[in-house]
mmCIF file of C-alpha atoms and ligand atoms in Angstrom:
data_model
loop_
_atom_site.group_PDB
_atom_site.id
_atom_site.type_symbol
_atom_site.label_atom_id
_atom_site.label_comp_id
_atom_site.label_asym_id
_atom_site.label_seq_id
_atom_site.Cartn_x
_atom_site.Cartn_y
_atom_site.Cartn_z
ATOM 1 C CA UNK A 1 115.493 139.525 95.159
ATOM 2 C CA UNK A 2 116.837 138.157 98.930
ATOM 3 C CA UNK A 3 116.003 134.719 99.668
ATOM 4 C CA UNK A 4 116.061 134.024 103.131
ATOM 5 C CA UNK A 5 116.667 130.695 104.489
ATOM 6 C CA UNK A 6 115.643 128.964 107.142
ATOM 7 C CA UNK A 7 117.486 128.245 110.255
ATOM 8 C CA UNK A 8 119.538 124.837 109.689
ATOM 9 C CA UNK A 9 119.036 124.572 106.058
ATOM 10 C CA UNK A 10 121.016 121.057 104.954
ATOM 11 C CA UNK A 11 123.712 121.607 102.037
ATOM 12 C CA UNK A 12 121.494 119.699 100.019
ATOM 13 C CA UNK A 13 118.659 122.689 100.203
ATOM 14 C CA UNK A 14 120.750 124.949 99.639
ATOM 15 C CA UNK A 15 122.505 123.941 96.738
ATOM 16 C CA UNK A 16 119.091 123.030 95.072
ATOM 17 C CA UNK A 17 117.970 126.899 96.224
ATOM 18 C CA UNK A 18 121.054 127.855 94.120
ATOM 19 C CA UNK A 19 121.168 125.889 91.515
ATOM 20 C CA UNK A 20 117.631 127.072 91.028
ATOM 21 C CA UNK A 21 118.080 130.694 91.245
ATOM 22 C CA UNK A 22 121.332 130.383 88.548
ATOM 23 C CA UNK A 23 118.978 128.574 86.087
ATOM 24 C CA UNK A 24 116.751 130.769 86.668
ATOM 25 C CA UNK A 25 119.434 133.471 85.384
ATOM 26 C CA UNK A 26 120.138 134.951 88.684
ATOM 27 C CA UNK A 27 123.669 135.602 89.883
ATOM 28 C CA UNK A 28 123.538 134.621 93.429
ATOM 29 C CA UNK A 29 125.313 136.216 96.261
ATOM 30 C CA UNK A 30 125.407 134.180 99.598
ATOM 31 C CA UNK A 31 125.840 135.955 103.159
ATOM 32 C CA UNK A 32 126.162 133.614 106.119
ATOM 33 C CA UNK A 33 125.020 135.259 109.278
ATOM 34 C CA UNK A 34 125.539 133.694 112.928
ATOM 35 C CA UNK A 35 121.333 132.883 112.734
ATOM 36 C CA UNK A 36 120.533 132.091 108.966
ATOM 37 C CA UNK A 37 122.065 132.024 105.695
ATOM 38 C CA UNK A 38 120.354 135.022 103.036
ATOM 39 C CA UNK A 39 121.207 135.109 99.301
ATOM 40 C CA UNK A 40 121.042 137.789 97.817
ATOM 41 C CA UNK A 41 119.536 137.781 93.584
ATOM 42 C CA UNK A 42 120.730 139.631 91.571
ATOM 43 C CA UNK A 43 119.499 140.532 87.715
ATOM 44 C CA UNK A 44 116.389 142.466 87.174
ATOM 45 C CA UNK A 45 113.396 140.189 86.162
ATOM 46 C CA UNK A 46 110.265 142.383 86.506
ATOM 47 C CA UNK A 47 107.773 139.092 86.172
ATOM 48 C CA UNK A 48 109.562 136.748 88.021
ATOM 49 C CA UNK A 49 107.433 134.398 90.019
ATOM 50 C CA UNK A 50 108.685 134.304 93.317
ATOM 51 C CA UNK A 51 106.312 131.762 94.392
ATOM 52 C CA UNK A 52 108.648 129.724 92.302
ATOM 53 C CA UNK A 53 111.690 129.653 95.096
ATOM 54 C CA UNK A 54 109.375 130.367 98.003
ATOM 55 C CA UNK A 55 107.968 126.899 97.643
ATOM 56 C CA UNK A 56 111.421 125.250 97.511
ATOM 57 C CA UNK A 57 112.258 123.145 100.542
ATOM 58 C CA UNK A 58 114.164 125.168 103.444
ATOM 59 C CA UNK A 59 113.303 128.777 101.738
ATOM 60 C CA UNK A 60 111.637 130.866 104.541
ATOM 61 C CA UNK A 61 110.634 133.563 102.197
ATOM 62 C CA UNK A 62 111.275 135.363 99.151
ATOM 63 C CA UNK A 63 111.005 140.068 98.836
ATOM 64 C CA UNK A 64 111.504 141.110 95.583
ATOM 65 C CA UNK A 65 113.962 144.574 95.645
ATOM 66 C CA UNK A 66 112.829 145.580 92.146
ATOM 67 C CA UNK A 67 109.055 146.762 90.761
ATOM 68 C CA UNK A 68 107.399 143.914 88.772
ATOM 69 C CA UNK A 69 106.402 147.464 86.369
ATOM 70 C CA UNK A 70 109.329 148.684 84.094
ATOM 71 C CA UNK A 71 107.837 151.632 81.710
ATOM 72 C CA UNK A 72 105.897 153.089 84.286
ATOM 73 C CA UNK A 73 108.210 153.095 86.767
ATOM 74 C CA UNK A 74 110.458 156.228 88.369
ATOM 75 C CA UNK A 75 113.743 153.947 88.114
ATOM 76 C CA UNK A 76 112.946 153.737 84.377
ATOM 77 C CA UNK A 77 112.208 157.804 84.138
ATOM 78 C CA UNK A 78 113.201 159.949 86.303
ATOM 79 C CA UNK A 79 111.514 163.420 84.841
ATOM 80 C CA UNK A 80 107.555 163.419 85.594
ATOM 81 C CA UNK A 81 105.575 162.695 82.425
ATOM 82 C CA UNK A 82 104.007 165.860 80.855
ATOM 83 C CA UNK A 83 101.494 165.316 78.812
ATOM 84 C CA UNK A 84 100.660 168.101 76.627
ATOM 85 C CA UNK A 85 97.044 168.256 74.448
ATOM 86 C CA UNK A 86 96.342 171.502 72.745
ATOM 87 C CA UNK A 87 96.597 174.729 75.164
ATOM 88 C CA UNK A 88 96.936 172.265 78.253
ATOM 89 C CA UNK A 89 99.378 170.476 79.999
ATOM 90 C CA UNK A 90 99.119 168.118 82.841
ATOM 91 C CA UNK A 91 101.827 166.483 84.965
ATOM 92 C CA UNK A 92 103.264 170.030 84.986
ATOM 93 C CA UNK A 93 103.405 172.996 87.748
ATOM 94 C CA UNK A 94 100.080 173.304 86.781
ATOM 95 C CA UNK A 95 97.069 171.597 89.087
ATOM 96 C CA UNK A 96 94.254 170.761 86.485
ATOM 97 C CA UNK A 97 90.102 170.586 86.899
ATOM 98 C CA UNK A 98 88.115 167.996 85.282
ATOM 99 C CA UNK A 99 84.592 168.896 85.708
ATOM 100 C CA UNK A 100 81.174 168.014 84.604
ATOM 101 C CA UNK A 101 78.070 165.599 85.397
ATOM 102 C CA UNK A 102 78.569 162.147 86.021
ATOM 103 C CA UNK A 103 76.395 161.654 82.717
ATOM 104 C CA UNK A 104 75.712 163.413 79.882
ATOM 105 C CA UNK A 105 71.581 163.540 80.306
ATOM 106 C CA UNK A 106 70.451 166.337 77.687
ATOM 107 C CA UNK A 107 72.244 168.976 75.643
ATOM 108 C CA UNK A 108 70.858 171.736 78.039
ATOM 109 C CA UNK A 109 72.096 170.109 80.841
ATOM 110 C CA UNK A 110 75.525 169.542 79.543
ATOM 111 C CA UNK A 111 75.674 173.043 77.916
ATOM 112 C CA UNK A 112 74.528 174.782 81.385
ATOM 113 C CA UNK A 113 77.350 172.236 83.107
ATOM 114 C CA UNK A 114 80.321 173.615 81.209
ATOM 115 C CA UNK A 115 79.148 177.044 81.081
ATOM 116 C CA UNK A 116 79.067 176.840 85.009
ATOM 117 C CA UNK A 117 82.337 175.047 85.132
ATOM 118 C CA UNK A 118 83.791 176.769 82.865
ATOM 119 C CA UNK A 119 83.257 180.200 84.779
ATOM 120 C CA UNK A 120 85.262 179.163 86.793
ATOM 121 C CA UNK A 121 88.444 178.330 84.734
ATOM 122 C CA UNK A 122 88.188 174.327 83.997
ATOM 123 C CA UNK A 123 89.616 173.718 80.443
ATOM 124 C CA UNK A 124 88.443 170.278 81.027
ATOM 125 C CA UNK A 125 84.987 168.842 80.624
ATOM 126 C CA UNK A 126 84.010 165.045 81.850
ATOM 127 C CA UNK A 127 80.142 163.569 81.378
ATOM 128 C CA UNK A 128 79.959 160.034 80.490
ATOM 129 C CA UNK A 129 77.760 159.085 77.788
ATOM 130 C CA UNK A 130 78.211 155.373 78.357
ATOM 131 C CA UNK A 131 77.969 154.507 82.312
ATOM 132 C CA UNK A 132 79.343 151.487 83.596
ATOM 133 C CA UNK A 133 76.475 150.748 86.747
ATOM 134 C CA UNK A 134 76.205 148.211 89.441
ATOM 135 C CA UNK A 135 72.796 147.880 88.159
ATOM 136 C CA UNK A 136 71.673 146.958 84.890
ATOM 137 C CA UNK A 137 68.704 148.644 85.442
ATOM 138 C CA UNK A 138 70.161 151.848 86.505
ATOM 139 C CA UNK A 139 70.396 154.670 83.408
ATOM 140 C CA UNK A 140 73.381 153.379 81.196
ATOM 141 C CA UNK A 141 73.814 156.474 79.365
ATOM 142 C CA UNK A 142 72.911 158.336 75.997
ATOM 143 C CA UNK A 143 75.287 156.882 73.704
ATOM 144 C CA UNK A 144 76.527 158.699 70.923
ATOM 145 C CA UNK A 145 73.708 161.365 70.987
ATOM 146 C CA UNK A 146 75.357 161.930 75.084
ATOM 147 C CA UNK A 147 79.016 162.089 72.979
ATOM 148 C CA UNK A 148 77.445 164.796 70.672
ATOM 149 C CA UNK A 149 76.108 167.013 72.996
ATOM 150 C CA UNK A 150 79.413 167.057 74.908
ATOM 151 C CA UNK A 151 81.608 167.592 72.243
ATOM 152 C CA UNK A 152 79.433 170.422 71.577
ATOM 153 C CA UNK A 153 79.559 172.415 75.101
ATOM 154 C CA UNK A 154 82.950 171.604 75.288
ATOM 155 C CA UNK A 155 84.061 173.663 71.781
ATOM 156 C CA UNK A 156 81.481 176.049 72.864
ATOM 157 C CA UNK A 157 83.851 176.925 75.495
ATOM 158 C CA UNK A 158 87.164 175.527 73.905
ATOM 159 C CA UNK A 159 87.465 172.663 76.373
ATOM 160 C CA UNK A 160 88.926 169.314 76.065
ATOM 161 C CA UNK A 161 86.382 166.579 77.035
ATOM 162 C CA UNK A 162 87.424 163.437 78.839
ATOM 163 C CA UNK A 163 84.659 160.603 78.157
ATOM 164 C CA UNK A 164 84.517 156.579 79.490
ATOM 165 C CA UNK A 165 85.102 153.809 77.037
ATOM 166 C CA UNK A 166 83.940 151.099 78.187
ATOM 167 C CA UNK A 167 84.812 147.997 76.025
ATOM 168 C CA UNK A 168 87.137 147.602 72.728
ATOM 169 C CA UNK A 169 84.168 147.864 70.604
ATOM 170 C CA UNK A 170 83.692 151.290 71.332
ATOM 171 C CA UNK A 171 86.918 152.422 70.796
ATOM 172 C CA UNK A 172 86.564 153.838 67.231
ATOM 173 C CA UNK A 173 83.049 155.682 68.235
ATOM 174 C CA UNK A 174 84.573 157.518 71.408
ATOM 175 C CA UNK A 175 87.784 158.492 69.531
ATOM 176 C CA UNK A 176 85.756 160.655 67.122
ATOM 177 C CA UNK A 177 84.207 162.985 69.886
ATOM 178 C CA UNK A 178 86.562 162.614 73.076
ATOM 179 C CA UNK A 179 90.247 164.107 73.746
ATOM 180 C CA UNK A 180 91.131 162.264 76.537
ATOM 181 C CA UNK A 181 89.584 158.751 76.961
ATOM 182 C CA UNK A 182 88.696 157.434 80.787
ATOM 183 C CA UNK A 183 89.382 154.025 81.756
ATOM 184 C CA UNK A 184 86.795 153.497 84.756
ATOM 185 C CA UNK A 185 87.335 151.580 87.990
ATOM 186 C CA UNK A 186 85.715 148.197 86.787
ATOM 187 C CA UNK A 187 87.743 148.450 84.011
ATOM 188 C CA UNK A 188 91.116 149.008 85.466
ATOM 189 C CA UNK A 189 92.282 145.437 84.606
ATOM 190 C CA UNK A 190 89.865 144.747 81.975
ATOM 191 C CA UNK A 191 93.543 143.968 79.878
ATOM 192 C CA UNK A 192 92.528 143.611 76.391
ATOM 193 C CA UNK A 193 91.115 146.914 76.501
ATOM 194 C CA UNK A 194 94.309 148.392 78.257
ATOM 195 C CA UNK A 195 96.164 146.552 75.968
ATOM 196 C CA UNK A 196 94.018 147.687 72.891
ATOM 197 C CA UNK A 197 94.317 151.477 74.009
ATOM 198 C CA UNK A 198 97.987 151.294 73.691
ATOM 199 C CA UNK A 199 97.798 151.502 70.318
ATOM 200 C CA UNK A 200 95.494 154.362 70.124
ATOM 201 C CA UNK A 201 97.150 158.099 69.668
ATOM 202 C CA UNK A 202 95.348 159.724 72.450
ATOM 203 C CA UNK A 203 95.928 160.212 76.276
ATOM 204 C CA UNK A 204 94.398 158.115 78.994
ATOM 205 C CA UNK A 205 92.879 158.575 82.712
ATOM 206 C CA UNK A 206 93.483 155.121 84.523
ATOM 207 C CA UNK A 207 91.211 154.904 87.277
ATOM 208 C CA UNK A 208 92.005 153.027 89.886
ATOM 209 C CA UNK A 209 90.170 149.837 90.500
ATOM 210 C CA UNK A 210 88.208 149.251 93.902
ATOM 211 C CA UNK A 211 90.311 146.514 95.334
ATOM 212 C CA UNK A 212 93.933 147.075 93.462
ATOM 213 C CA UNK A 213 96.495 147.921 95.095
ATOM 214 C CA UNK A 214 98.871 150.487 93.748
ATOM 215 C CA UNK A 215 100.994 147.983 92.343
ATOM 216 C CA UNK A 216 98.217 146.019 90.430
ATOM 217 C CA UNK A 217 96.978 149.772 89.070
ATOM 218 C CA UNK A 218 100.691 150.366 88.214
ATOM 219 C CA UNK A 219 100.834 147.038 86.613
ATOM 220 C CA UNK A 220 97.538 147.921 84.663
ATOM 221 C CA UNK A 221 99.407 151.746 83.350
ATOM 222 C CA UNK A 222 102.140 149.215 82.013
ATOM 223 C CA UNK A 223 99.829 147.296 79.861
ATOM 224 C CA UNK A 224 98.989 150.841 78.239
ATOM 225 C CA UNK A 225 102.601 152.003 78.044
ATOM 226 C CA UNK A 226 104.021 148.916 76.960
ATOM 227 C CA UNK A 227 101.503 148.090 74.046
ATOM 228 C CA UNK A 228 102.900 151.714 73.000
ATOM 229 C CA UNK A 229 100.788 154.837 74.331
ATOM 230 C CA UNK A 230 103.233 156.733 76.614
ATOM 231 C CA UNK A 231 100.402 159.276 77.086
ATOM 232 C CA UNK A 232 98.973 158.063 80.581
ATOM 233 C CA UNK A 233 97.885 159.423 83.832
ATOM 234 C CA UNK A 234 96.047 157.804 86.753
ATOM 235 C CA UNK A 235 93.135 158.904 88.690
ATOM 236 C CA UNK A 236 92.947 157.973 92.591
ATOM 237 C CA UNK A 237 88.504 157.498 93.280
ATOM 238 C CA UNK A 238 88.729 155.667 96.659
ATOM 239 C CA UNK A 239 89.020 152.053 97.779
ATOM 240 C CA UNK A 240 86.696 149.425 99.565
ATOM 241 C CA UNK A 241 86.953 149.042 103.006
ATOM 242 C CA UNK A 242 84.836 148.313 105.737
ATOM 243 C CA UNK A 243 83.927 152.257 106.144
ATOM 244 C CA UNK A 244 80.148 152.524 105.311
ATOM 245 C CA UNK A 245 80.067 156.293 106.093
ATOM 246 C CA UNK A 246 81.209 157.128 102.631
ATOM 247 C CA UNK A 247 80.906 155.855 99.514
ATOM 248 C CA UNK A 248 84.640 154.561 99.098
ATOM 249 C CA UNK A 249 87.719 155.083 101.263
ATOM 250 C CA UNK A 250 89.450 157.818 99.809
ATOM 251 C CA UNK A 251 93.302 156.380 99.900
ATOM 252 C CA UNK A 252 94.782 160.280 99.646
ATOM 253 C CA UNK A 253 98.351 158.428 100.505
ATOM 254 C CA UNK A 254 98.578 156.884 96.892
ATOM 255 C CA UNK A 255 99.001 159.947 95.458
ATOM 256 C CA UNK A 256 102.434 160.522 96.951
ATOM 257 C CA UNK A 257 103.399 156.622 97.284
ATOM 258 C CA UNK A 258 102.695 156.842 93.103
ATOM 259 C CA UNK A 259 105.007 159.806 92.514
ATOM 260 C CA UNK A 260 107.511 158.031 94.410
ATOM 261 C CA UNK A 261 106.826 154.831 92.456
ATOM 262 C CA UNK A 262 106.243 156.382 88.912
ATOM 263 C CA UNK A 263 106.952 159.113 86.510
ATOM 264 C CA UNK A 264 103.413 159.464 85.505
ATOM 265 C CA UNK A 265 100.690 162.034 86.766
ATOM 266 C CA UNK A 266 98.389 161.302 89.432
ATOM 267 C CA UNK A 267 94.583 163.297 89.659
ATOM 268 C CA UNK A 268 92.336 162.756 92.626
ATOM 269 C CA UNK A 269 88.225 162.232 92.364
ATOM 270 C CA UNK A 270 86.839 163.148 95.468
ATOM 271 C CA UNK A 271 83.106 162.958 93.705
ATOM 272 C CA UNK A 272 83.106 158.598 93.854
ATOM 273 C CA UNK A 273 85.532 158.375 96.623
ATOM 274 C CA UNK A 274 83.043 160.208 99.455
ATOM 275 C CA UNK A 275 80.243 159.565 97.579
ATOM 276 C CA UNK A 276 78.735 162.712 99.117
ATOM 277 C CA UNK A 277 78.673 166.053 98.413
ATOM 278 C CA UNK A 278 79.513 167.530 101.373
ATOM 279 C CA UNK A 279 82.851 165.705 101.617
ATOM 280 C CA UNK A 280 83.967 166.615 98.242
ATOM 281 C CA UNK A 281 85.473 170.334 99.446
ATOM 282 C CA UNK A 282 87.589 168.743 102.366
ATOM 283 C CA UNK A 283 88.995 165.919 100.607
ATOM 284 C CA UNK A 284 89.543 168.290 97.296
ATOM 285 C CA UNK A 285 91.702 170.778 99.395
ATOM 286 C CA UNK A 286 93.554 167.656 100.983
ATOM 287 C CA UNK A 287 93.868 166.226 97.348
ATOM 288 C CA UNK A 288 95.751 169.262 96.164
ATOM 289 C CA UNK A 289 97.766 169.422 99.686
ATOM 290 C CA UNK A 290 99.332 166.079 98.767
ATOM 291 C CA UNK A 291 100.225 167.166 95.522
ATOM 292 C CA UNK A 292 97.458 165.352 93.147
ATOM 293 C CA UNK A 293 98.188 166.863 89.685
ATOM 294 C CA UNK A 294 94.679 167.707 89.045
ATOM 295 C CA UNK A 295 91.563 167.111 90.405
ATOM 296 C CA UNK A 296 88.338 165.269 89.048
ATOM 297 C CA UNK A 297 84.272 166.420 90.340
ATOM 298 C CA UNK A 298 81.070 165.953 89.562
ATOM 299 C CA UNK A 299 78.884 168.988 89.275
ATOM 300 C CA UNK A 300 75.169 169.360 88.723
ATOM 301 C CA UNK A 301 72.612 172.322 89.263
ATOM 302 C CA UNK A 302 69.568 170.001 89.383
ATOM 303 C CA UNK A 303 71.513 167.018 91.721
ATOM 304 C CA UNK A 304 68.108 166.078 92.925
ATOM 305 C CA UNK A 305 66.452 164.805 89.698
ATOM 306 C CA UNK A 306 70.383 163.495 88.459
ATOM 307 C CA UNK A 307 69.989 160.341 86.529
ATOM 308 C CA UNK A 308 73.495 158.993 88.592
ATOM 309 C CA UNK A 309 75.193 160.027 91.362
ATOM 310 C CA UNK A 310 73.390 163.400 92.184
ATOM 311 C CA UNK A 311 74.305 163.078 95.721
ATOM 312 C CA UNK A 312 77.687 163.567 95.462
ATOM 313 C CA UNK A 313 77.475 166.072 92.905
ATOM 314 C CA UNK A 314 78.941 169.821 93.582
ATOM 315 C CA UNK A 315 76.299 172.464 92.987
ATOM 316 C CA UNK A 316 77.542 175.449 91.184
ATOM 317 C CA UNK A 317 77.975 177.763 94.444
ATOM 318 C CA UNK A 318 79.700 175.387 96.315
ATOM 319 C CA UNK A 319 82.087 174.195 92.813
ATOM 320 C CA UNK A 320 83.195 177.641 92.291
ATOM 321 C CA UNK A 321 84.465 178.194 96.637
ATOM 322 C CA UNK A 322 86.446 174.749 96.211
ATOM 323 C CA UNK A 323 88.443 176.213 92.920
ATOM 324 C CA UNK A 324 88.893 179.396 95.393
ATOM 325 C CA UNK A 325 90.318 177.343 97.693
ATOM 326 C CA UNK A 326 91.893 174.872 96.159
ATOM 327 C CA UNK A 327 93.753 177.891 94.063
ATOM 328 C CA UNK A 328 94.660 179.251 97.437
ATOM 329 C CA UNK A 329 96.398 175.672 98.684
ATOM 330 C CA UNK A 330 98.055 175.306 95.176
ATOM 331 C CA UNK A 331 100.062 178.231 95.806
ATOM 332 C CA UNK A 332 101.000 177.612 98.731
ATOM 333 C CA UNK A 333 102.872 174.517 97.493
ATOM 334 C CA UNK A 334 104.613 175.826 94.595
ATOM 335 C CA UNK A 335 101.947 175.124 92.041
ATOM 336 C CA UNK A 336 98.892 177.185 90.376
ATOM 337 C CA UNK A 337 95.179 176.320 89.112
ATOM 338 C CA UNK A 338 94.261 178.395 85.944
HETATM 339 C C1 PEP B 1 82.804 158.147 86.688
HETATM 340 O O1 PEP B 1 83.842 158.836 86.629
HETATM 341 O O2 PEP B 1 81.672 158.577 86.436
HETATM 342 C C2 PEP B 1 82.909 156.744 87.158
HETATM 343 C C3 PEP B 1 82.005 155.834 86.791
HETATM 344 O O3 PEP B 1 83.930 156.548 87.988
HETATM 345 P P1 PEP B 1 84.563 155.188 88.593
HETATM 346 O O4 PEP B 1 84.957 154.365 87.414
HETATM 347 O O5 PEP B 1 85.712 155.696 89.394
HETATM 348 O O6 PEP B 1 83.495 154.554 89.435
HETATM 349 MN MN1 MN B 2 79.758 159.254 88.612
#
């Protein structure tokens, strides 16, 4: 951590700076400019306050040098995280597809979903059965019967599925049916669930939440890691800004600024960051072009009569040229979609 000073500090304020940083269990290193006096920190304290120097008379301000996340940090673990379930591996040279519906509506729907996905290649199959809406009058989801039906299509076609949980109670119900379990965007520091799904002995997709930075969603993969599941990967769906001519901003720079950051995988959803289906191709190829380690979209053959999100939803024709494309861009970076 440096401390910097301000101009004129007395020998009073900066003895009590000191004093405080050593109790604090800092060793302090002091460098006397011509301007200002800067200390340097030094001992890694990943939840230090800072606030608690900052507000100490004749400290100008306080920049911590070290991430306030440990596990989930690149300093910690240098190797990316691969993170291997059954026949698939993500984190690796491979570029993975999640695809499906936003919800699970019907049996033939989900069936016809991962048949037409899984034409295509995707080993993965997403459809939420319990939806987390901005409306409580909007359709919430089928339940269990909606987990049924997808585990179903999915060993039809010897997929994984990928499902949201969305609260602790429902742990135990979505464990039985899902192989991957999604943490959602309003959920992404909903902390007794993170903490709860540390325990559990199956991987997780951490969205990121509208308004965290990639530090609090960081902060929020440490809560899993730390309570014990080492089996984590984070999904990039677009922040608020003021934009209104998409859904979401889709931040495409977090993907590299978290593989400088962390160890751990990084997937893009270009479905609920554009909001619209016609975006989804662009920002998919871009997704892949800044090395995303997989890719998340919604896809529906009925989008019109959707009971969520049908308007960003791919239709088949248009999901099977973005995996020709995107296939196309992987290889030209070094990496390959199945
Ligand atoms: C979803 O994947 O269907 C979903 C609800 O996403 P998010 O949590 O990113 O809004
Ligand atoms: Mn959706």
């Amino acid at each position: 951590m440096i401390v910097i000073l301000e101009q004129g500090i007395s020998d009073h304020n900066l003895e009590n700076v000191i004093k405080h940083l050593e109790d604090y269990g800092f060793i302090v290193n002091k460098s006397v400019g011509e301007e200002r006096v800067i200390l340097g920190a030094i001992g890694v304290q990943p939840n230090f306050d800072t606030r608690k120097i900052k507000i100490l008379e004749g400290v100008k301000d306080v920049f911590r040098i070290t991430e306030p996340f440990k596990l989930a940090s690149r300093s910690y673990k240098k190797e990316n995280t691969v993170i291997k379930i059954k026949d698939v591996e993500i984190g690796g040279k491979e570029i993975n597809v999640i695809a499906g519906p936003c919800s699970v509506e019907s049996e033939e729907q989900i069936f016809n979903i991962a048949q037409i996905v899984n034409k295509s290649g995707v080993k993965i199959l997403r459809g939420g059965a319990f939806k987390p809406r901005s409306s409580p009058y909007a359709f919430q989801g089928l339940g269990e019967e909606g987990l049924k039906y997808l585990r179903k299509a999915a060993d039809h076609f010897g997929m994984l599925v990928i499902t949201e949980v969305l609260e602790n109670s429902m742990i135990d119900l979505v464990y039985k049916y899902t192989d991957i379990f999604q943490i959602g965007a309003r959920n992404m520091q909903n902390y007794s669930l993170l903490k709860e799904l540390g325990s559990v002995k199956k991987p997780i997709m951490l969205k990121r939440g509208f308004s965290a930075t990639v530090e609090d969603w960081l902060m929020s993969a440490e809560y899993i890691l730390a309570n014990g599941n080492s089996e984590v990967f984070l999904c990039e769906r677009g922040i608020r800004t003021f934009e209104t001519y998409t859904r979401n901003t889709f931040d495409i720079s977090s993907i590299p600024v978290v593989h400088k950051k962390s160890h751990l995988p990084v997937f893009a959803d270009p479905s609920h960051a554009t909001g619209l289906r016609d975006k989804v191709l662009p920002m998919a190829r871009a997704a892949v072009a800044a090395g995303a380690d997989g890719i998340m979209v919604e896809v529906h053959y009925d989008p019109e009569k959707a009971l969520s999100d049908g308007p960003q939803a791919l239709l088949p024709d248009q999901f099977a040229e973005m995996m020709r494309q995107i296939k196309l861009i992987a290889e030209i970076i070094g990496r390959y979609i199945h």
